[in-house]
């Protein structure tokens, strides 16, 4: 198993960038600990550490929008990774947008680009 | 000035992903504090907070490989940004590689892809 340098951050978490394996679009950034990293490599599905819920998070466990790993890249310092993924369900963001990065800086405002692909209230049943 | 949620991390730093504005290649990930964020927007050049040197860092200040901001994206939680950049000098990584993500997980090893575009010893004079 490839070792990452989890000592680089105060909380032991490292950023993982999920990027569409085909188009190169950055879909989201979330955090991994050692368990999430190992689970991702073992299963071929992106796992993260949820900072809000403080638990291991299989991306798509609620929405079904699982991310299949097509390649995994490690940076020069072994403290950031890229998951090149096939995004099932079309959208990575909990807002229903394809990418979490759907807002562009436009002077002093944020301009929303594109429209949600799903309705979060229907996908995440409360 | 667009406000980010710097309270989201223990150390007050947020990740900024530098992505080639043209090809979509992810070049590097580094961290920003409020000053680095504001300096980036004000000057149109990517600034970060260097965790190793504990100082504001204009990317390219040593190497000349400045990153010109072509667009700036903010994620759904306002705690991660993408700098879409024109990378001067061709390479973003201190190793001389175009991208810091030049290693691909291949079973239990990391396979290096591509070759350095410059010799770090010549660019970073010690």
PDB file of C-alpha atoms in Angstrom:
ATOM      1  CA  UNK A   1       0.000   0.000   0.000  1.00  0.00           C
ATOM      2  CA  UNK A   2       1.330   3.453  -0.918  1.00  0.00           C
ATOM      3  CA  UNK A   3       2.206   5.511   2.163  1.00  0.00           C
ATOM      4  CA  UNK A   4       1.186   9.155   2.411  1.00  0.00           C
ATOM      5  CA  UNK A   5       2.614  11.709   4.816  1.00  0.00           C
ATOM      6  CA  UNK A   6      -0.288  12.164   7.199  1.00  0.00           C
ATOM      7  CA  UNK A   7       2.020  14.012   9.607  1.00  0.00           C
ATOM      8  CA  UNK A   8       1.864  17.085   7.347  1.00  0.00           C
ATOM      9  CA  UNK A   9      -1.397  18.409   8.766  1.00  0.00           C
ATOM     10  CA  UNK A  10      -2.329  19.253  12.331  1.00  0.00           C
ATOM     11  CA  UNK A  11      -5.446  17.070  12.260  1.00  0.00           C
ATOM     12  CA  UNK A  12      -3.866  14.143  10.400  1.00  0.00           C
ATOM     13  CA  UNK A  13      -6.070  14.675   7.353  1.00  0.00           C
ATOM     14  CA  UNK A  14      -4.886  15.244   3.785  1.00  0.00           C
ATOM     15  CA  UNK A  15      -6.826  16.778   0.891  1.00  0.00           C
ATOM     16  CA  UNK A  16      -8.029  14.543  -1.930  1.00  0.00           C
ATOM     17  CA  UNK A  17      -9.106  16.191  -5.171  1.00  0.00           C
ATOM     18  CA  UNK A  18     -11.751  14.336  -7.185  1.00  0.00           C
ATOM     19  CA  UNK A  19     -11.304  15.057 -10.869  1.00  0.00           C
ATOM     20  CA  UNK A  20     -13.383  13.745 -13.762  1.00  0.00           C
ATOM     21  CA  UNK A  21     -11.117  11.142 -15.370  1.00  0.00           C
ATOM     22  CA  UNK A  22     -12.388  12.062 -18.823  1.00  0.00           C
ATOM     23  CA  UNK A  23     -12.876  15.836 -18.960  1.00  0.00           C
ATOM     24  CA  UNK A  24     -10.417  16.919 -16.259  1.00  0.00           C
ATOM     25  CA  UNK A  25     -13.127  18.914 -14.470  1.00  0.00           C
ATOM     26  CA  UNK A  26     -12.435  19.210 -10.747  1.00  0.00           C
ATOM     27  CA  UNK A  27     -15.555  17.872  -9.044  1.00  0.00           C
ATOM     28  CA  UNK A  28     -14.830  18.326  -5.350  1.00  0.00           C
ATOM     29  CA  UNK A  29     -12.202  18.337  -2.641  1.00  0.00           C
ATOM     30  CA  UNK A  30     -12.590  16.374   0.552  1.00  0.00           C
ATOM     31  CA  UNK A  31     -10.269  14.956   3.193  1.00  0.00           C
ATOM     32  CA  UNK A  32      -8.776  11.538   3.796  1.00  0.00           C
ATOM     33  CA  UNK A  33      -7.219   9.793   6.751  1.00  0.00           C
ATOM     34  CA  UNK A  34      -5.245   6.547   6.510  1.00  0.00           C
ATOM     35  CA  UNK A  35      -8.370   4.398   6.642  1.00  0.00           C
ATOM     36  CA  UNK A  36     -10.166   6.350   3.904  1.00  0.00           C
ATOM     37  CA  UNK A  37      -7.032   6.162   1.733  1.00  0.00           C
ATOM     38  CA  UNK A  38      -6.648   2.421   2.183  1.00  0.00           C
ATOM     39  CA  UNK A  39     -10.354   1.733   1.670  1.00  0.00           C
ATOM     40  CA  UNK A  40     -10.287   3.736  -1.557  1.00  0.00           C
ATOM     41  CA  UNK A  41      -7.369   1.762  -2.973  1.00  0.00           C
ATOM     42  CA  UNK A  42      -8.794  -1.563  -1.807  1.00  0.00           C
ATOM     43  CA  UNK A  43     -12.297  -1.052  -3.163  1.00  0.00           C
ATOM     44  CA  UNK A  44     -11.721   1.207  -6.164  1.00  0.00           C
ATOM     45  CA  UNK A  45     -14.376   3.590  -4.783  1.00  0.00           C
ATOM     46  CA  UNK A  46     -13.568   7.027  -3.359  1.00  0.00           C
ATOM     47  CA  UNK A  47     -13.715   7.128   0.428  1.00  0.00           C
ATOM     48  CA  UNK A  48     -13.158  10.236   2.517  1.00  0.00           C
ATOM     49  CA  UNK A  49     -13.172  11.282   6.152  1.00  0.00           C
ATOM     50  CA  UNK A  50     -16.226  13.412   6.834  1.00  0.00           C
ATOM     51  CA  UNK A  51     -15.104  16.298   9.033  1.00  0.00           C
ATOM     52  CA  UNK A  52     -18.698  17.313   9.818  1.00  0.00           C
ATOM     53  CA  UNK A  53     -19.850  13.808  10.764  1.00  0.00           C
ATOM     54  CA  UNK A  54     -16.442  12.616  12.031  1.00  0.00           C
ATOM     55  CA  UNK A  55     -16.715   9.280  10.294  1.00  0.00           C
ATOM     56  CA  UNK A  56     -15.494   7.321   7.312  1.00  0.00           C
ATOM     57  CA  UNK A  57     -17.493   8.342   4.256  1.00  0.00           C
ATOM     58  CA  UNK A  58     -18.032   6.272   1.149  1.00  0.00           C
ATOM     59  CA  UNK A  59     -18.879   9.005  -1.345  1.00  0.00           C
ATOM     60  CA  UNK A  60     -22.347   8.228  -2.678  1.00  0.00           C
ATOM     61  CA  UNK A  61     -23.454   6.129   0.314  1.00  0.00           C
ATOM     62  CA  UNK A  62     -26.569   8.355   0.638  1.00  0.00           C
ATOM     63  CA  UNK A  63     -27.027   9.706  -2.887  1.00  0.00           C
ATOM     64  CA  UNK A  64     -25.846   6.676  -4.828  1.00  0.00           C
ATOM     65  CA  UNK A  65     -23.405   8.963  -6.623  1.00  0.00           C
ATOM     66  CA  UNK A  66     -20.389   6.741  -6.079  1.00  0.00           C
ATOM     67  CA  UNK A  67     -17.012   7.713  -7.560  1.00  0.00           C
ATOM     68  CA  UNK A  68     -15.199   4.867  -9.312  1.00  0.00           C
ATOM     69  CA  UNK A  69     -11.430   5.340  -9.241  1.00  0.00           C
ATOM     70  CA  UNK A  70      -9.898   5.258 -12.699  1.00  0.00           C
ATOM     71  CA  UNK A  71      -6.457   6.470 -11.571  1.00  0.00           C
ATOM     72  CA  UNK A  72      -4.886   7.823  -8.402  1.00  0.00           C
ATOM     73  CA  UNK A  73      -2.129  10.440  -8.442  1.00  0.00           C
ATOM     74  CA  UNK A  74       0.172  11.400  -5.558  1.00  0.00           C
ATOM     75  CA  UNK A  75       1.926  14.753  -5.362  1.00  0.00           C
ATOM     76  CA  UNK A  76       5.645  15.486  -4.899  1.00  0.00           C
ATOM     77  CA  UNK A  77       5.354  15.721  -1.096  1.00  0.00           C
ATOM     78  CA  UNK A  78       2.983  12.757  -0.688  1.00  0.00           C
ATOM     79  CA  UNK A  79       0.545  14.991   1.161  1.00  0.00           C
ATOM     80  CA  UNK A  80      -2.164  15.523  -1.485  1.00  0.00           C
ATOM     81  CA  UNK A  81      -3.784  13.086  -3.888  1.00  0.00           C
ATOM     82  CA  UNK A  82      -5.976  13.225  -6.966  1.00  0.00           C
ATOM     83  CA  UNK A  83      -8.699  10.680  -7.480  1.00  0.00           C
ATOM     84  CA  UNK A  84      -9.443  10.505 -11.200  1.00  0.00           C
ATOM     85  CA  UNK A  85     -13.009   9.298 -11.083  1.00  0.00           C
ATOM     86  CA  UNK A  86     -15.987   8.200 -13.045  1.00  0.00           C
ATOM     87  CA  UNK A  87     -18.773  10.074 -11.256  1.00  0.00           C
ATOM     88  CA  UNK A  88     -21.889   7.940 -11.143  1.00  0.00           C
ATOM     89  CA  UNK A  89     -25.168   9.851 -11.208  1.00  0.00           C
ATOM     90  CA  UNK A  90     -23.528  12.771 -12.969  1.00  0.00           C
ATOM     91  CA  UNK A  91     -23.202  15.099  -9.982  1.00  0.00           C
ATOM     92  CA  UNK A  92     -20.646  15.215  -7.165  1.00  0.00           C
ATOM     93  CA  UNK A  93     -21.965  18.159  -5.158  1.00  0.00           C
ATOM     94  CA  UNK A  94     -24.568  17.854  -2.398  1.00  0.00           C
ATOM     95  CA  UNK A  95     -26.300  20.893  -3.977  1.00  0.00           C
ATOM     96  CA  UNK A  96     -27.009  18.819  -7.081  1.00  0.00           C
ATOM     97  CA  UNK A  97     -24.420  20.593  -9.204  1.00  0.00           C
ATOM     98  CA  UNK A  98     -22.006  18.448 -11.183  1.00  0.00           C
ATOM     99  CA  UNK A  99     -19.024  20.083  -9.468  1.00  0.00           C
ATOM    100  CA  UNK A 100     -18.794  21.762  -6.061  1.00  0.00           C
ATOM    101  CA  UNK A 101     -16.930  24.545  -7.883  1.00  0.00           C
ATOM    102  CA  UNK A 102     -19.956  26.033  -9.651  1.00  0.00           C
ATOM    103  CA  UNK A 103     -19.327  29.625  -8.537  1.00  0.00           C
ATOM    104  CA  UNK A 104     -16.924  31.982 -10.284  1.00  0.00           C
ATOM    105  CA  UNK A 105     -15.473  35.141  -8.782  1.00  0.00           C
ATOM    106  CA  UNK A 106     -16.821  38.097 -10.745  1.00  0.00           C
ATOM    107  CA  UNK A 107     -15.599  41.269  -9.088  1.00  0.00           C
ATOM    108  CA  UNK A 108     -17.169  41.380  -5.650  1.00  0.00           C
ATOM    109  CA  UNK A 109     -19.783  38.734  -6.402  1.00  0.00           C
ATOM    110  CA  UNK A 110     -19.954  35.019  -7.104  1.00  0.00           C
ATOM    111  CA  UNK A 111     -21.612  34.107 -10.387  1.00  0.00           C
ATOM    112  CA  UNK A 112     -23.290  30.691 -10.454  1.00  0.00           C
ATOM    113  CA  UNK A 113     -22.510  28.638 -13.537  1.00  0.00           C
ATOM    114  CA  UNK A 114     -24.769  25.844 -14.728  1.00  0.00           C
ATOM    115  CA  UNK A 115     -27.799  24.332 -13.041  1.00  0.00           C
ATOM    116  CA  UNK A 116     -28.223  21.505 -10.526  1.00  0.00           C
ATOM    117  CA  UNK A 117     -28.580  18.063 -12.076  1.00  0.00           C
ATOM    118  CA  UNK A 118     -30.688  16.757  -9.206  1.00  0.00           C
ATOM    119  CA  UNK A 119     -32.872  18.062  -6.401  1.00  0.00           C
ATOM    120  CA  UNK A 120     -31.007  17.540  -3.094  1.00  0.00           C
ATOM    121  CA  UNK A 121     -34.271  17.274  -1.147  1.00  0.00           C
ATOM    122  CA  UNK A 122     -35.261  14.251  -3.191  1.00  0.00           C
ATOM    123  CA  UNK A 123     -31.861  12.585  -3.064  1.00  0.00           C
ATOM    124  CA  UNK A 124     -30.978  13.129   0.581  1.00  0.00           C
ATOM    125  CA  UNK A 125     -34.094  12.136   2.492  1.00  0.00           C
ATOM    126  CA  UNK A 126     -34.066  13.826   5.845  1.00  0.00           C
TER     127      UNK A 126
ATOM    128  CA  UNK B   1     -13.854  41.148  -1.763  1.00  0.00           C
ATOM    129  CA  UNK B   2     -15.286  37.618  -1.707  1.00  0.00           C
ATOM    130  CA  UNK B   3     -15.280  36.138   1.797  1.00  0.00           C
ATOM    131  CA  UNK B   4     -14.139  32.571   2.380  1.00  0.00           C
ATOM    132  CA  UNK B   5     -14.844  30.498   5.489  1.00  0.00           C
ATOM    133  CA  UNK B   6     -11.400  30.395   7.077  1.00  0.00           C
ATOM    134  CA  UNK B   7     -12.956  29.059  10.291  1.00  0.00           C
ATOM    135  CA  UNK B   8     -13.330  25.635   8.633  1.00  0.00           C
ATOM    136  CA  UNK B   9      -9.773  24.504   9.356  1.00  0.00           C
ATOM    137  CA  UNK B  10      -7.927  24.266  12.654  1.00  0.00           C
ATOM    138  CA  UNK B  11      -4.996  26.323  11.380  1.00  0.00           C
ATOM    139  CA  UNK B  12      -7.080  28.920   9.514  1.00  0.00           C
ATOM    140  CA  UNK B  13      -5.728  27.817   6.145  1.00  0.00           C
ATOM    141  CA  UNK B  14      -7.789  26.661   3.165  1.00  0.00           C
ATOM    142  CA  UNK B  15      -6.635  24.612   0.172  1.00  0.00           C
ATOM    143  CA  UNK B  16      -6.261  26.305  -3.201  1.00  0.00           C
ATOM    144  CA  UNK B  17      -6.024  24.085  -6.275  1.00  0.00           C
ATOM    145  CA  UNK B  18      -4.037  25.498  -9.200  1.00  0.00           C
ATOM    146  CA  UNK B  19      -5.410  24.169 -12.458  1.00  0.00           C
ATOM    147  CA  UNK B  20      -4.200  24.916 -15.975  1.00  0.00           C
ATOM    148  CA  UNK B  21      -6.855  27.260 -17.374  1.00  0.00           C
ATOM    149  CA  UNK B  22      -6.505  25.739 -20.812  1.00  0.00           C
ATOM    150  CA  UNK B  23      -5.976  21.985 -20.415  1.00  0.00           C
ATOM    151  CA  UNK B  24      -7.631  21.442 -17.027  1.00  0.00           C
ATOM    152  CA  UNK B  25      -4.509  19.707 -15.693  1.00  0.00           C
ATOM    153  CA  UNK B  26      -4.207  20.074 -11.921  1.00  0.00           C
ATOM    154  CA  UNK B  27      -0.778  21.607 -11.347  1.00  0.00           C
ATOM    155  CA  UNK B  28      -0.504  21.824  -7.570  1.00  0.00           C
ATOM    156  CA  UNK B  29      -2.336  22.340  -4.309  1.00  0.00           C
ATOM    157  CA  UNK B  30      -1.177  24.820  -1.707  1.00  0.00           C
ATOM    158  CA  UNK B  31      -2.766  26.725   1.159  1.00  0.00           C
ATOM    159  CA  UNK B  32      -4.119  30.230   1.524  1.00  0.00           C
ATOM    160  CA  UNK B  33      -4.885  32.493   4.430  1.00  0.00           C
ATOM    161  CA  UNK B  34      -6.923  35.681   4.144  1.00  0.00           C
ATOM    162  CA  UNK B  35      -3.932  37.766   3.090  1.00  0.00           C
ATOM    163  CA  UNK B  36      -2.877  35.322   0.366  1.00  0.00           C
ATOM    164  CA  UNK B  37      -6.465  35.203  -0.915  1.00  0.00           C
ATOM    165  CA  UNK B  38      -6.812  38.981  -1.039  1.00  0.00           C
ATOM    166  CA  UNK B  39      -3.372  39.487  -2.605  1.00  0.00           C
ATOM    167  CA  UNK B  40      -4.241  36.948  -5.305  1.00  0.00           C
ATOM    168  CA  UNK B  41      -7.471  38.727  -6.226  1.00  0.00           C
ATOM    169  CA  UNK B  42      -5.861  42.172  -6.068  1.00  0.00           C
ATOM    170  CA  UNK B  43      -2.815  41.349  -8.185  1.00  0.00           C
ATOM    171  CA  UNK B  44      -4.107  38.601 -10.487  1.00  0.00           C
ATOM    172  CA  UNK B  45      -1.144  36.437  -9.468  1.00  0.00           C
ATOM    173  CA  UNK B  46      -1.467  33.326  -7.308  1.00  0.00           C
ATOM    174  CA  UNK B  47      -0.326  33.884  -3.732  1.00  0.00           C
ATOM    175  CA  UNK B  48      -0.269  31.189  -1.066  1.00  0.00           C
ATOM    176  CA  UNK B  49       0.739  30.793   2.565  1.00  0.00           C
ATOM    177  CA  UNK B  50       3.906  28.748   2.793  1.00  0.00           C
ATOM    178  CA  UNK B  51       3.480  26.303   5.667  1.00  0.00           C
ATOM    179  CA  UNK B  52       7.173  25.357   5.645  1.00  0.00           C
ATOM    180  CA  UNK B  53       8.439  28.954   5.648  1.00  0.00           C
ATOM    181  CA  UNK B  54       5.460  30.411   7.523  1.00  0.00           C
ATOM    182  CA  UNK B  55       5.192  33.391   5.230  1.00  0.00           C
ATOM    183  CA  UNK B  56       3.174  34.842   2.372  1.00  0.00           C
ATOM    184  CA  UNK B  57       4.349  33.262  -0.855  1.00  0.00           C
ATOM    185  CA  UNK B  58       3.996  34.743  -4.313  1.00  0.00           C
ATOM    186  CA  UNK B  59       4.227  31.601  -6.436  1.00  0.00           C
ATOM    187  CA  UNK B  60       7.207  32.077  -8.752  1.00  0.00           C
ATOM    188  CA  UNK B  61       9.002  34.601  -6.562  1.00  0.00           C
ATOM    189  CA  UNK B  62      12.161  32.423  -6.663  1.00  0.00           C
ATOM    190  CA  UNK B  63      11.716  30.476  -9.911  1.00  0.00           C
ATOM    191  CA  UNK B  64      10.004  33.148 -11.984  1.00  0.00           C
ATOM    192  CA  UNK B  65       7.218  30.637 -12.640  1.00  0.00           C
ATOM    193  CA  UNK B  66       4.405  32.983 -11.710  1.00  0.00           C
ATOM    194  CA  UNK B  67       0.778  31.837 -12.067  1.00  0.00           C
ATOM    195  CA  UNK B  68      -1.493  34.375 -13.762  1.00  0.00           C
ATOM    196  CA  UNK B  69      -5.099  34.021 -12.628  1.00  0.00           C
ATOM    197  CA  UNK B  70      -7.489  33.526 -15.529  1.00  0.00           C
ATOM    198  CA  UNK B  71     -10.469  32.615 -13.356  1.00  0.00           C
ATOM    199  CA  UNK B  72     -11.141  31.874  -9.703  1.00  0.00           C
ATOM    200  CA  UNK B  73     -13.750  29.342  -8.558  1.00  0.00           C
ATOM    201  CA  UNK B  74     -15.196  28.953  -5.056  1.00  0.00           C
ATOM    202  CA  UNK B  75     -16.769  25.716  -3.836  1.00  0.00           C
ATOM    203  CA  UNK B  76     -20.206  25.162  -2.299  1.00  0.00           C
ATOM    204  CA  UNK B  77     -18.936  25.577   1.277  1.00  0.00           C
ATOM    205  CA  UNK B  78     -16.607  28.523   0.530  1.00  0.00           C
ATOM    206  CA  UNK B  79     -13.719  26.577   2.038  1.00  0.00           C
ATOM    207  CA  UNK B  80     -11.784  25.547  -1.091  1.00  0.00           C
ATOM    208  CA  UNK B  81     -10.897  27.503  -4.220  1.00  0.00           C
ATOM    209  CA  UNK B  82      -9.586  26.778  -7.677  1.00  0.00           C
ATOM    210  CA  UNK B  83      -7.154  29.134  -9.327  1.00  0.00           C
ATOM    211  CA  UNK B  84      -7.415  28.632 -13.075  1.00  0.00           C
ATOM    212  CA  UNK B  85      -3.962  29.773 -14.100  1.00  0.00           C
ATOM    213  CA  UNK B  86      -1.632  30.439 -16.934  1.00  0.00           C
ATOM    214  CA  UNK B  87       1.562  28.851 -15.625  1.00  0.00           C
ATOM    215  CA  UNK B  88       4.570  30.904 -16.721  1.00  0.00           C
ATOM    216  CA  UNK B  89       7.770  28.946 -17.297  1.00  0.00           C
ATOM    217  CA  UNK B  90       5.787  25.788 -18.030  1.00  0.00           C
ATOM    218  CA  UNK B  91       6.301  24.021 -14.702  1.00  0.00           C
ATOM    219  CA  UNK B  92       4.569  24.447 -11.361  1.00  0.00           C
ATOM    220  CA  UNK B  93       6.434  21.854  -9.266  1.00  0.00           C
ATOM    221  CA  UNK B  94       9.663  22.576  -7.389  1.00  0.00           C
ATOM    222  CA  UNK B  95      10.999  19.275  -8.808  1.00  0.00           C
ATOM    223  CA  UNK B  96      10.813  20.759 -12.311  1.00  0.00           C
ATOM    224  CA  UNK B  97       7.799  18.715 -13.335  1.00  0.00           C
ATOM    225  CA  UNK B  98       4.906  20.541 -14.958  1.00  0.00           C
ATOM    226  CA  UNK B  99       2.523  19.299 -12.254  1.00  0.00           C
ATOM    227  CA  UNK B 100       3.215  18.222  -8.686  1.00  0.00           C
ATOM    228  CA  UNK B 101       0.999  15.214  -9.457  1.00  0.00           C
ATOM    229  CA  UNK B 102       3.510  13.387 -11.664  1.00  0.00           C
ATOM    230  CA  UNK B 103       3.260  10.056  -9.811  1.00  0.00           C
ATOM    231  CA  UNK B 104       0.554   7.482 -10.453  1.00  0.00           C
ATOM    232  CA  UNK B 105      -0.378   4.668  -8.087  1.00  0.00           C
ATOM    233  CA  UNK B 106       0.483   1.398  -9.801  1.00  0.00           C
ATOM    234  CA  UNK B 107      -0.205  -1.444  -7.371  1.00  0.00           C
ATOM    235  CA  UNK B 108       2.223  -0.977  -4.476  1.00  0.00           C
ATOM    236  CA  UNK B 109       4.495   1.445  -6.326  1.00  0.00           C
ATOM    237  CA  UNK B 110       4.359   4.975  -7.694  1.00  0.00           C
ATOM    238  CA  UNK B 111       5.101   5.273 -11.393  1.00  0.00           C
ATOM    239  CA  UNK B 112       6.631   8.585 -12.497  1.00  0.00           C
ATOM    240  CA  UNK B 113       5.023  10.093 -15.577  1.00  0.00           C
ATOM    241  CA  UNK B 114       6.839  12.574 -17.782  1.00  0.00           C
ATOM    242  CA  UNK B 115      10.158  14.296 -17.216  1.00  0.00           C
ATOM    243  CA  UNK B 116      11.163  17.500 -15.417  1.00  0.00           C
ATOM    244  CA  UNK B 117      11.025  20.613 -17.595  1.00  0.00           C
ATOM    245  CA  UNK B 118      13.787  22.342 -15.646  1.00  0.00           C
ATOM    246  CA  UNK B 119      16.662  21.494 -13.335  1.00  0.00           C
ATOM    247  CA  UNK B 120      15.703  22.621  -9.803  1.00  0.00           C
ATOM    248  CA  UNK B 121      19.348  23.153  -8.856  1.00  0.00           C
ATOM    249  CA  UNK B 122      19.726  25.762 -11.561  1.00  0.00           C
ATOM    250  CA  UNK B 123      16.427  27.503 -10.860  1.00  0.00           C
ATOM    251  CA  UNK B 124      16.540  27.602  -7.060  1.00  0.00           C
ATOM    252  CA  UNK B 125      20.026  28.843  -6.262  1.00  0.00           C
ATOM    253  CA  UNK B 126      21.016  27.750  -2.781  1.00  0.00           C
TER     254      UNK B 126
END
